[in-house]
Amino acid sequence: MKPNRIKLSDVADAAGVSAATVSRALRNPDIVSQKVRERIQFVIDELGYVPDPAARALASARTDVIGVLIPSVTNSVFADVLRGIYSAAEGTSYRIQLGNTRYSVLEEEKLLKVFLSQRPAGLIVTGIDQSAASRAMLLKAECPVVQIMETGDRPVDMMVGFSHREGAFAATCHLIENGYKRIAFLGARMDPRTQRRLEGFSQALREAGLLDERLIVTTPRPSTVTLGSELLGELLARAPDADAVFCNNDDLALGVLFECQRRRIAVPDELGICGFNDLEMMAVANPAITSVRTFREEMGGRAFELLLGSLNGAPVGEGIVDLGFELVRRESTRRSALN
Amino acid sequence: MKPNRIKLSDVADAAGVSAATVSRALRNPDIVSQKVRERIQFVIDELGYVPDPAARALASARTDVIGVLIPSVTNSVFADVLRGIYSAAEGTSYRIQLGNTRYSVLEEEKLLKVFLSQRPAGLIVTGIDQSAASRAMLLKAECPVVQIMETGDRPVDMMVGFSHREGAFAATCHLIENGYKRIAFLGARMDPRTQRRLEGFSQALREAGLLDERLIVTTPRPSTVTLGSELLGELLARAPDADAVFCNNDDLALGVLFECQRRRIAVPDELGICGFNDLEMMAVANPAITSVRTFREEMGGRAFELLLGSLNGAPVGEGIVDLGFELVRRESTRRSALN
DNA sequence: TTGTAGGCGTTATCAG
DNA sequence: CTGATAACGCCTACAA
């Protein structure tokens, strides 16, 4: 079955020391004499010893697993965050355990239970809208927890994100400043973050006295480029005089752009387009699309570093990191003439 | 530290049975009497017992971890594969452990070592170009292994993918049939699969007597939409008379399209564009972009199912699954008039 | 600095 | 069908 895997005691025998010493040489090299340490290392290489993580976990009641819960593996926004996490994890001994909640709080709850049962070293979860049960589990988890993608009061533990509300608010103000009057909102997959963007959008327009509910087009369907084209169609059928669209994300914005090209609607003069997230392709689209840049990879990286710090007993201090956002103005909202 | 987590023996005590019976009720419900089983289940719910995977792994020398090694977490191609894997894993008790090799065989080797040390239930690895050491490890792994994304002889164990070479060959033939004569290749991140696509491309042109090495533009840089625009610029500087481009993937193709729009190059008449993978946005671009559709999500799903089958002692039989590809002809290569 | 001994929570073996 | 009883491989006081 499992032939003769080398174990700690084999190494100990071969090195002429006790198993405990080998264990220490692995965990706390500092408290083992230089000579012994070297001999042990030599034997380990010689024999090709690889520690059994299960045994370690059982004996020490700890693992080197960092659990990460995200709502989607295909959404490039989360892929970017993941990349940041993996980069930061690079070189450390921690492993990433990924859970896909598929935008479901119940699924998140289930996964949390499974993850917690493993005694993870740390946890990264998406957003701040966990179910009450999930929140309770997180609060009494015996490991550091980081909530990412958003900021808010009432963090479970630590937090790194930005305000979607303010991001959308800034983008909408930008549209207003550029002279657009009939500004629409296109939204898909109305998750909590999308909702907050809609709030920011609405507030900006309300303050400017320009809010028209009929210009808000949303759908629970997942966001795609194709959907962006469709939603623009819906919008124009309903309100042909819309002169700008704030898209809930860049996929939609791109779809809108393609649809404009197809319908020969001039961007930005006839219709302004603004996206959200600033995916790489926004800058090279034709015309280049204005968007709200978010720092996704950095968000993942910082989240991991926060965990690391906490695991190394860093001063608990400032547990909330606001990475902000940056409105990137491009041609798609740069009107040559106001009407 | 770790307060008073409920354990198997607690359940056993409360249910008035032995620990062994509780364990059996969990693993092999069939061999436990109905009555006892129900009582145990009741107690489990009551106490909120959650098994410790580490202890289980140690005692049984098995885990429910499926290791997955992919070269990139942000490349949407692999994100799609991942999604397929997660969907298939849904409902099973297996957990996915993701490793990011970053297109490095050495990194892959390292990760493989770590993964193997966990006694995974199964392994999914990308491609067929593992290092000799990796291949050796895989061959003697005590778990089923699936190589994905490609097909080939000499599988380590099982395999599910398609021929990149043939996909590119078919796409190139399509361009030739549509009257294009000066067909270029744009490639980024020249990984093994990209190389094989280039082979298919070259072969098709060679057979048609149209191969011109100067029309092959490649770079090791990672593929992005922006890069697609840049590469087209390079190509046209070098060979202004190119009349079609086969792009190594859809990101590049999109970049090429944008650049054509910018330079007022008519697609498909002045320049034909063909991508690879058929991402969702290809169909909605303007004009819609011809591409080679690949079945990424299905690939992930099948890979997982193959593992499952193998774990359930399915007849080892047919271990190589070729999912094929599908050339999707769209406007970007539909020339209205031949020259 | 190093060794000894006991235990971490489950499963597997073998009786009953 | 159920119950003892040993492992599983490593860690962690406690001693030396």
XYZ file of C-alpha atoms (C1' of nucleotides) in Angstrom:
710
model
C 0.000 0.000 0.000
C 2.155 2.789 1.295
C 5.537 1.140 0.989
C 8.249 2.506 3.180
C 8.005 6.171 3.296
C 10.838 7.718 5.228
C 9.744 9.205 8.476
C 11.111 11.418 11.151
C 12.393 8.549 13.232
C 14.265 7.123 10.270
C 16.085 10.373 9.927
C 16.752 10.428 13.649
C 18.217 6.928 13.590
C 20.391 7.639 10.605
C 21.656 10.829 12.164
C 22.181 9.253 15.531
C 19.919 11.642 17.378
C 16.456 11.511 18.818
C 13.311 12.194 16.864
C 12.659 15.226 18.981
C 15.907 16.780 17.871
C 15.093 16.244 14.241
C 11.717 17.788 14.799
C 13.355 20.790 16.402
C 15.914 21.077 13.669
C 12.993 21.420 11.322
C 10.826 23.797 13.342
C 13.297 25.709 15.470
C 16.719 25.407 13.880
C 18.055 28.008 16.298
C 17.828 25.826 19.330
C 19.783 23.002 17.780
C 23.564 23.015 17.658
C 25.083 23.886 14.368
C 26.804 20.538 13.988
C 23.787 18.414 14.688
C 21.660 20.596 12.514
C 23.949 20.098 9.555
C 24.154 16.381 10.050
C 20.398 16.144 10.175
C 19.987 18.231 7.071
C 22.430 15.994 5.283
C 20.532 12.869 6.242
C 17.248 14.450 5.244
C 18.540 15.174 1.768
C 20.163 11.792 1.587
C 17.032 9.912 2.487
C 14.666 12.304 0.771
C 12.599 12.753 3.860
C 9.391 14.731 3.488
C 7.350 15.560 6.585
C 3.816 14.286 6.810
C 1.584 17.323 7.167
C -1.257 15.295 8.589
C 0.825 13.990 11.436
C 2.138 17.424 12.087
C -1.305 18.899 12.099
C -2.601 16.262 14.447
C 0.233 16.617 16.894
C 0.474 20.354 16.898
C -3.148 21.262 16.326
C -2.001 23.646 13.663
C -1.605 23.593 9.899
C -0.001 25.764 7.313
C -3.207 26.091 5.354
C -4.564 29.513 4.515
C -8.186 29.227 3.482
C -9.424 31.605 0.808
C -13.092 32.018 0.002
C -14.027 33.822 -3.181
C -17.343 33.968 -5.026
C -16.028 33.043 -8.454
C -12.957 31.502 -9.980
C -13.619 32.803 -13.468
C -14.323 36.421 -12.693
C -11.030 38.045 -13.518
C -11.386 40.416 -10.623
C -10.996 37.553 -8.197
C -8.389 35.902 -10.352
C -6.312 39.025 -9.890
C -6.819 38.950 -6.155
C -5.819 35.311 -6.139
C -2.681 36.099 -7.993
C -1.768 38.636 -5.368
C -2.331 36.055 -2.686
C -0.253 33.429 -4.426
C 2.565 35.876 -5.015
C 2.646 36.832 -1.377
C 2.477 33.198 -0.332
C 5.440 32.434 -2.504
C 8.388 31.392 -0.421
C 6.416 31.016 2.767
C 5.504 27.550 3.917
C 1.819 28.272 3.736
C -0.483 26.535 1.331
C -3.566 28.132 -0.154
C -6.838 26.305 0.086
C -9.336 27.835 -2.276
C -13.082 27.723 -1.812
C -15.583 28.833 -4.430
C -18.746 30.198 -2.849
C -20.425 30.993 -6.140
C -21.924 34.159 -4.716
C -23.933 32.144 -2.219
C -23.813 32.895 1.482
C -25.040 29.399 2.229
C -22.276 27.877 0.203
C -19.901 30.170 2.013
C -21.203 28.906 5.308
C -20.702 25.292 4.298
C -17.207 25.896 3.055
C -16.334 27.822 6.154
C -17.324 24.856 8.256
C -15.153 22.531 6.218
C -12.241 24.914 6.204
C -12.449 25.585 9.913
C -12.418 21.878 10.618
C -8.922 21.823 9.241
C -7.621 24.294 11.792
C -6.362 26.674 9.138
C -3.525 29.035 9.985
C -5.551 31.892 8.581
C -8.609 32.767 6.573
C -9.347 35.233 3.795
C -12.984 35.790 2.951
C -14.645 37.995 0.395
C -16.810 40.893 1.398
C -18.541 41.864 4.579
C -21.936 40.300 4.045
C -21.450 36.916 5.613
C -24.460 35.162 7.084
C -24.941 35.495 10.814
C -23.789 31.929 11.276
C -20.707 32.502 9.182
C -19.874 35.642 11.043
C -20.198 33.831 14.322
C -17.883 31.086 13.153
C -15.365 33.637 11.982
C -15.518 35.551 15.214
C -14.674 32.552 17.290
C -12.184 31.115 14.843
C -8.842 30.542 16.485
C -6.980 32.042 13.572
C -6.574 35.477 12.017
C -9.201 36.431 9.481
C -9.087 39.017 6.725
C -12.120 40.275 4.878
C -11.237 41.586 1.455
C -12.722 43.623 -1.395
C -14.555 46.058 0.816
C -14.149 48.246 3.818
C -16.626 48.852 6.570
C -16.888 49.155 10.292
C -17.488 45.966 12.223
C -14.627 43.967 10.777
C -14.504 40.393 12.010
C -10.796 40.825 12.499
C -8.805 42.509 9.751
C -9.893 44.029 6.507
C -8.432 45.238 3.250
C -10.501 46.753 0.491
C -12.010 49.960 -0.696
C -15.348 51.692 -0.906
C -17.362 50.592 -3.895
C -19.852 53.227 -3.054
C -17.328 56.007 -3.278
C -15.793 54.569 -6.408
C -19.111 54.639 -8.177
C -19.858 58.041 -6.739
C -16.629 59.467 -8.145
C -17.216 57.935 -11.537
C -20.713 59.275 -11.715
C -19.596 62.741 -10.677
C -17.050 62.594 -13.452
C -19.784 61.881 -15.961
C -21.843 64.730 -14.612
C -18.902 67.099 -14.771
C -18.349 66.185 -18.355
C -21.767 67.429 -19.187
C -23.723 64.225 -19.414
C -27.275 64.627 -18.220
C -29.102 61.385 -18.858
C -26.781 58.970 -17.172
C -27.720 55.299 -16.975
C -26.568 52.447 -14.783
C -25.990 48.992 -16.202
C -25.602 46.258 -13.662
C -25.361 42.487 -13.742
C -25.032 39.934 -10.973
C -26.308 42.219 -8.290
C -24.044 41.108 -5.479
C -23.461 43.281 -2.394
C -20.607 45.184 -3.997
C -22.625 45.898 -7.091
C -25.426 47.122 -4.898
C -23.141 49.563 -3.172
C -21.925 50.836 -6.496
C -25.480 51.453 -7.460
C -25.939 53.406 -4.258
C -22.960 55.590 -5.015
C -24.268 56.136 -8.508
C -27.716 57.064 -7.299
C -26.437 59.408 -4.666
C -24.299 61.353 -7.112
C -27.185 61.794 -9.494
C -29.613 62.639 -6.754
C -27.345 65.353 -5.476
C -27.143 66.744 -8.983
C -30.868 66.485 -9.416
C -30.385 64.161 -12.364
C -31.536 60.832 -11.002
C -33.977 59.015 -13.230
C -34.839 55.522 -12.008
C -35.796 54.442 -15.481
C -32.190 54.710 -16.497
C -31.191 51.951 -14.113
C -31.012 48.607 -15.885
C -30.013 45.577 -13.881
C -30.145 41.833 -14.090
C -29.151 38.995 -11.799
C -27.451 37.218 -14.679
C -23.701 36.898 -14.496
C -21.831 39.686 -16.139
C -20.399 39.129 -19.612
C -19.391 41.233 -22.558
C -22.345 39.943 -24.504
C -24.648 40.947 -21.710
C -23.265 44.462 -21.884
C -24.385 44.696 -25.487
C -27.804 43.362 -24.592
C -28.297 45.678 -21.669
C -27.450 48.669 -23.811
C -30.117 47.498 -26.216
C -32.614 47.318 -23.397
C -31.637 50.705 -22.130
C -31.965 52.399 -25.496
C -35.303 50.767 -26.131
C -36.504 52.156 -22.876
C -34.706 55.482 -22.926
C -33.315 56.428 -26.330
C -32.124 59.722 -24.992
C -29.647 58.317 -22.476
C -26.342 60.052 -23.067
C -23.986 58.075 -20.823
C -23.744 54.733 -19.083
C -21.941 53.825 -15.912
C -21.314 50.128 -16.139
C -21.092 48.034 -13.088
C -17.916 46.511 -14.476
C -15.615 46.496 -17.432
C -17.061 43.455 -19.167
C -20.335 45.250 -19.538
C -18.580 48.410 -20.624
C -16.788 46.580 -23.372
C -20.032 45.045 -24.552
C -21.571 48.481 -24.616
C -18.711 49.797 -26.675
C -19.059 47.017 -29.226
C -22.767 47.604 -29.440
C -22.184 51.307 -30.004
C -19.774 50.507 -32.802
C -22.377 48.258 -34.296
C -25.144 50.829 -34.046
C -22.848 53.627 -35.099
C -23.380 55.496 -31.898
C -20.495 57.902 -31.417
C -18.534 57.390 -28.214
C -18.043 59.644 -26.292
C -20.080 62.318 -28.036
C -23.408 60.600 -28.350
C -22.834 58.224 -25.479
C -20.285 58.309 -22.697
C -19.086 55.013 -21.257
C -17.526 54.357 -17.899
C -16.558 50.974 -16.523
C -15.380 49.661 -13.183
C -12.162 47.879 -12.194
C -10.013 49.052 -15.045
C -9.115 45.739 -16.564
C -6.072 45.829 -18.762
C -8.049 45.958 -21.984
C -9.849 49.186 -21.114
C -6.788 51.233 -21.979
C -6.413 49.727 -25.416
C -10.044 49.654 -26.482
C -11.099 52.006 -29.207
C -11.881 54.479 -27.894
C -10.123 53.783 -24.618
C -12.650 53.351 -21.857
C -12.795 55.377 -18.674
C -12.895 53.200 -15.613
C -12.431 53.096 -11.875
C -9.167 51.350 -11.207
C -9.107 49.008 -8.264
C -6.043 47.415 -6.755
C -6.956 43.791 -6.850
C -3.626 42.096 -6.866
C -2.385 44.353 -4.130
C -5.519 43.592 -2.166
C -4.716 39.889 -2.222
C -1.103 40.521 -1.370
C -1.898 42.770 1.541
C -4.470 40.370 2.868
C -1.903 37.626 2.955
C 0.665 39.893 4.570
C -1.806 40.901 7.231
C -2.308 37.248 8.049
C 1.407 36.676 8.134
C 1.920 39.620 10.425
C -0.760 38.434 12.733
C 0.682 34.925 12.749
C 4.044 36.326 13.670
C 2.489 38.186 16.536
C 2.672 41.582 14.946
C 1.116 44.434 16.907
C -2.532 43.969 16.187
C -2.909 47.687 15.509
C -4.440 49.075 12.382
C -6.473 46.171 11.097
C -8.350 48.009 8.388
C -6.571 48.835 5.173
C -8.316 51.023 2.632
C -6.597 50.670 -0.705
C -8.807 53.224 -2.351
C -9.424 53.436 -6.077
C -8.470 55.707 -8.899
C -10.689 57.183 -11.538
C -8.919 56.751 -14.857
C -10.292 59.253 -17.320
C -10.087 58.191 -20.936
C -11.601 59.005 -24.288
C -14.892 57.226 -23.746
C -16.078 60.046 -21.509
C -14.140 62.912 -23.027
C -16.791 64.860 -24.813
C -15.570 67.199 -27.479
C -18.647 69.410 -27.358
C -21.286 69.779 -24.719
C -24.882 70.007 -25.686
C -5.596 27.127 23.076
C -7.892 24.769 21.317
C -10.745 24.686 23.803
C -12.920 21.653 23.741
C -13.593 20.586 20.292
C -16.004 17.686 20.110
C -14.352 14.523 18.989
C -15.311 11.127 17.832
C -15.117 9.620 21.303
C -17.412 12.307 22.657
C -19.990 11.291 20.141
C -19.422 7.668 20.972
C -19.921 8.289 24.682
C -23.037 10.328 24.169
C -24.472 7.716 21.866
C -23.492 4.865 24.123
C -21.419 3.075 21.515
C -17.745 2.647 20.819
C -15.677 5.046 18.829
C -15.149 2.401 16.219
C -18.842 2.236 15.576
C -19.150 5.955 15.160
C -16.287 5.880 12.723
C -18.009 3.154 10.777
C -21.310 4.974 10.825
C -19.502 7.819 9.150
C -17.444 5.873 6.624
C -19.491 2.753 5.993
C -23.057 3.456 7.052
C -24.165 0.196 5.502
C -22.456 -2.016 7.994
C -24.022 -0.311 10.976
C -27.506 -1.148 12.151
C -30.176 1.300 11.239
C -31.019 2.112 14.832
C -27.490 2.782 15.969
C -26.806 4.774 12.874
C -29.710 7.087 13.507
C -28.821 7.567 17.123
C -25.288 8.452 16.178
C -26.429 10.896 13.554
C -28.658 12.553 16.085
C -25.840 12.965 18.556
C -23.555 14.284 15.883
C -25.996 16.999 14.977
C -26.698 17.690 18.601
C -23.077 18.118 19.541
C -22.033 19.654 16.259
C -19.287 17.157 15.744
C -16.953 17.779 12.813
C -14.322 15.160 11.954
C -10.684 16.140 12.085
C -9.254 15.587 8.622
C -5.698 15.468 9.893
C -6.427 12.611 12.239
C -8.283 10.809 9.538
C -5.452 11.284 7.104
C -2.913 10.051 9.574
C -4.847 6.963 10.525
C -5.995 5.974 7.088
C -3.053 7.186 5.032
C -5.533 8.817 2.705
C -6.995 12.256 2.221
C -9.799 13.757 0.236
C -7.523 16.296 -1.388
C -7.365 16.565 -5.143
C -4.282 18.493 -6.149
C -4.538 20.712 -9.196
C -1.505 22.251 -10.839
C -2.057 25.030 -13.355
C 0.395 27.529 -14.816
C -1.627 30.639 -14.123
C -4.550 31.708 -12.001
C -5.329 34.820 -13.998
C -5.327 33.364 -17.484
C -9.007 32.942 -18.136
C -8.378 29.717 -19.986
C -7.293 28.058 -16.768
C -9.934 29.853 -14.796
C -12.481 28.135 -17.004
C -10.851 24.772 -16.461
C -10.882 25.425 -12.752
C -14.521 26.195 -12.843
C -15.172 22.886 -14.498
C -13.214 21.141 -11.799
C -15.021 22.919 -9.003
C -18.399 22.177 -10.542
C -17.591 18.515 -10.805
C -16.222 18.466 -7.269
C -19.443 19.967 -6.016
C -21.267 17.564 -3.767
C -18.381 15.152 -3.496
C -16.325 15.170 -0.331
C -13.170 16.039 -2.166
C -11.368 19.287 -1.647
C -9.378 21.040 -4.324
C -5.852 22.076 -3.572
C -4.639 24.514 -6.154
C -1.023 25.022 -7.125
C 0.214 27.810 -9.360
C 3.277 26.755 -11.357
C 3.626 30.079 -13.146
C 4.653 28.318 -16.316
C 7.754 26.955 -14.636
C 8.593 23.258 -14.678
C 10.794 23.725 -11.647
C 8.021 25.338 -9.733
C 5.824 22.488 -10.844
C 8.324 20.032 -9.497
C 8.445 21.748 -6.129
C 4.706 21.902 -5.849
C 4.373 18.317 -6.855
C 6.650 17.320 -4.020
C 4.602 19.273 -1.531
C 1.338 17.967 -2.879
C 2.488 14.387 -2.942
C 3.588 14.634 0.661
C -0.048 15.085 1.546
C -1.042 11.763 0.059
C -3.615 13.350 -2.243
C -6.538 11.290 -3.450
C -5.806 12.409 -6.988
C -3.818 14.824 -9.063
C -4.589 16.995 -12.072
C -1.633 18.524 -13.852
C -1.433 20.791 -16.860
C 0.167 19.653 -20.066
C 2.486 16.859 -20.963
C 5.831 18.576 -20.623
C 6.683 17.844 -17.041
C 10.337 17.613 -16.055
C 11.841 14.140 -15.890
C 11.792 14.308 -12.117
C 8.164 15.381 -12.071
C 7.210 12.659 -14.440
C 8.954 10.103 -12.293
C 7.126 11.327 -9.212
C 3.828 11.181 -11.030
C 4.491 7.708 -12.321
C 5.092 6.299 -8.898
C 2.401 8.336 -7.214
C -0.033 6.120 -5.383
C -2.996 8.029 -6.725
C -4.692 8.535 -10.060
C -3.279 11.324 -12.190
C -4.872 13.239 -15.054
C -2.944 15.409 -17.462
C -5.117 18.083 -18.997
C -5.122 20.602 -21.841
C -3.347 18.365 -24.318
C -3.368 14.905 -25.724
C -0.393 12.771 -26.603
C 0.918 9.287 -26.327
C 2.822 8.409 -23.201
C 0.251 9.566 -20.691
C 1.398 9.260 -17.102
C -1.978 7.789 -16.305
C -5.062 9.481 -17.749
C -5.400 12.416 -20.019
C -8.053 14.799 -21.265
C -7.375 17.508 -23.781
C -7.131 18.198 -27.460
C -4.546 18.793 -30.128
C -3.343 22.359 -30.206
C -1.428 21.520 -33.310
C -4.510 20.434 -35.162
C -6.523 23.348 -33.871
C -4.033 25.804 -35.244
C -3.749 23.812 -38.429
C -7.478 23.969 -39.003
C -7.615 27.682 -38.308
C -4.783 28.377 -40.678
C -6.344 26.271 -43.410
C -9.492 28.284 -42.945
C -7.555 31.487 -43.531
C -5.956 30.033 -46.609
C -9.290 28.862 -47.966
C -10.672 32.317 -47.533
C -8.063 33.642 -49.882
C -5.565 35.108 -47.502
C -2.024 34.784 -48.792
C 0.248 36.623 -46.412
C -0.769 35.054 -43.144
C 1.050 36.002 -39.969
C 1.366 34.377 -36.567
C 1.230 36.420 -33.391
C 2.305 34.603 -30.276
C 3.008 35.563 -26.686
C 4.160 33.525 -23.735
C 5.585 30.756 -25.828
C 4.654 27.840 -23.627
C 4.506 24.275 -24.961
C 0.946 24.584 -26.139
C 1.669 27.799 -27.946
C 4.636 26.134 -29.584
C 2.450 23.362 -30.883
C 0.004 25.854 -32.250
C 2.831 27.494 -34.080
C 3.755 24.104 -35.506
C 0.243 23.550 -36.780
C 0.244 27.009 -38.268
C 3.554 26.495 -40.005
C 2.607 23.133 -41.355
C -0.577 24.418 -42.937
C 1.238 27.268 -44.626
C 4.095 25.097 -45.694
C 1.731 22.664 -47.324
C 0.140 25.560 -49.151
C 3.498 26.947 -50.125
C 2.724 30.164 -48.305
C 5.009 29.981 -45.295
C 7.031 33.115 -44.717
C 9.040 33.040 -41.506
C 9.147 36.807 -41.370
C 5.439 36.807 -40.676
C 5.936 35.008 -37.398
C 6.037 37.441 -34.507
C 6.477 36.077 -31.032
C 7.460 37.234 -27.587
C 7.938 35.542 -24.250
C 5.935 38.268 -22.546
C 2.612 37.245 -21.093
C -0.289 37.632 -23.391
C -2.530 40.680 -23.013
C -4.878 42.663 -25.186
C -2.446 45.544 -25.209
C 0.287 43.233 -26.369
C -1.897 42.186 -29.273
C -2.022 45.766 -30.435
C 1.715 46.113 -30.079
C 2.501 42.933 -31.923
C 0.343 43.985 -34.820
C 2.328 47.181 -34.943
C 5.535 45.187 -35.051
C 4.198 42.940 -37.719
C 3.056 45.754 -39.963
C 6.318 47.576 -39.547
C 8.097 44.471 -40.680
C 5.615 43.247 -43.254
C 3.072 45.885 -44.290
C 1.571 43.511 -46.798
C 0.401 40.908 -44.308
C -3.249 40.207 -45.009
C -4.241 38.017 -42.085
C -3.114 37.149 -38.569
C -3.577 33.966 -36.645
C -3.326 34.925 -33.018
C -2.085 32.526 -30.477
C -5.039 33.427 -28.312
C -8.070 35.641 -28.095
C -6.526 38.373 -25.990
C -4.073 39.090 -28.722
C -6.793 38.893 -31.340
C -8.831 41.478 -29.538
C -5.828 43.761 -29.292
C -5.272 43.341 -32.989
C -8.858 44.248 -33.702
C -8.635 47.403 -31.621
C -5.422 48.376 -33.354
C -7.047 47.840 -36.731
C -9.918 50.079 -35.710
C -7.419 52.672 -34.644
C -5.438 52.466 -37.866
C -8.548 52.224 -39.960
C -7.552 48.879 -41.336
C -10.649 47.127 -42.631
C -11.357 43.768 -41.018
C -11.755 41.303 -42.660
C -11.077 42.773 -46.064
C -7.698 44.310 -45.528
C -6.762 42.073 -42.652
C -8.277 38.813 -41.484
C -8.125 37.989 -37.772
C -8.386 34.610 -36.124
C -8.022 33.913 -32.424
C -7.759 30.820 -30.290
C -9.987 29.541 -27.470
C -13.123 31.396 -28.387
C -13.611 33.434 -25.265
C -17.086 34.723 -24.795
C -16.298 38.190 -26.065
C -15.181 37.009 -29.496
C -18.744 36.579 -30.626
C -19.772 40.070 -29.668
C -16.741 41.977 -30.889
C -17.176 44.220 -33.856
C -16.661 42.564 -36.211
C -17.106 39.235 -34.478
C -13.827 37.371 -34.360
C -13.228 33.927 -35.783
C -11.668 31.610 -33.254
C -10.929 28.014 -32.387
C -13.304 27.018 -29.653
C -11.883 24.830 -26.933
C -13.861 23.060 -24.256
C -12.137 24.266 -21.169
C -14.788 23.889 -18.564
C -15.649 20.457 -19.834
C -11.991 19.566 -19.750
C -11.821 20.352 -16.046
C -15.045 18.514 -15.401
C -13.974 15.410 -17.268
C -10.613 15.393 -15.566
C -12.287 15.364 -12.195
C -14.698 12.676 -13.253
C -11.872 10.520 -14.514
C -10.267 10.777 -11.107
C -13.521 9.945 -9.428
C -14.016 6.945 -11.636
C -10.558 5.713 -10.953
C -11.024 6.222 -7.228
C -14.195 4.199 -7.360
C -12.360 1.437 -9.079
C -13.831 2.025 -12.490
C -12.470 -0.131 -15.272
C -9.202 1.546 -16.061
C -9.969 1.322 -19.772
C -9.933 4.305 -22.072
C -7.720 6.723 -20.219
C -7.248 9.269 -22.971
C -10.068 11.650 -23.744
C -9.768 13.917 -26.754
C -12.280 16.706 -26.452
C -11.384 18.181 -29.815
C -12.006 21.750 -30.818
C -14.305 23.623 -33.121
C -13.430 26.268 -35.616
C -15.969 29.041 -35.240
C -16.079 31.083 -38.412
C -17.091 34.688 -37.959
C -16.916 37.984 -39.754
C -13.299 38.729 -39.002
C -12.201 36.231 -41.642
C -15.155 36.493 -43.984
C -13.735 38.332 -46.911
C -16.284 39.958 -49.133
C -13.987 40.071 -52.151
C -10.836 38.165 -52.835
C -7.917 39.940 -54.289
C 21.520 21.544 23.791
C 19.337 16.907 23.681
C 16.455 12.826 25.058
C 12.126 10.522 26.996
C 7.418 9.717 27.110
C 2.857 10.564 26.233
C -0.748 12.009 23.380
C -3.127 14.362 19.111
C -8.254 12.087 16.793
C -9.128 8.423 13.626
C -9.018 4.103 11.464
C -7.980 -0.853 11.042
C -7.452 -5.381 12.860
C -9.202 -8.866 15.211
C -12.175 -10.765 18.461
C -16.712 -11.321 20.273
C -23.075 -5.942 13.769
C -20.047 -4.065 17.618
C -16.023 -3.375 20.816
C -11.229 -3.325 22.373
C -6.644 -2.122 21.062
C -2.995 -0.874 18.449
C -1.020 1.915 15.195
C -0.508 6.493 12.065
C 3.943 10.212 12.256
C 4.953 13.995 14.667
C 5.140 17.507 18.521
C 5.738 19.146 23.185
C 6.229 19.344 27.897
C 9.421 17.701 31.149
C 13.860 15.882 32.362
C 18.568 15.455 31.944
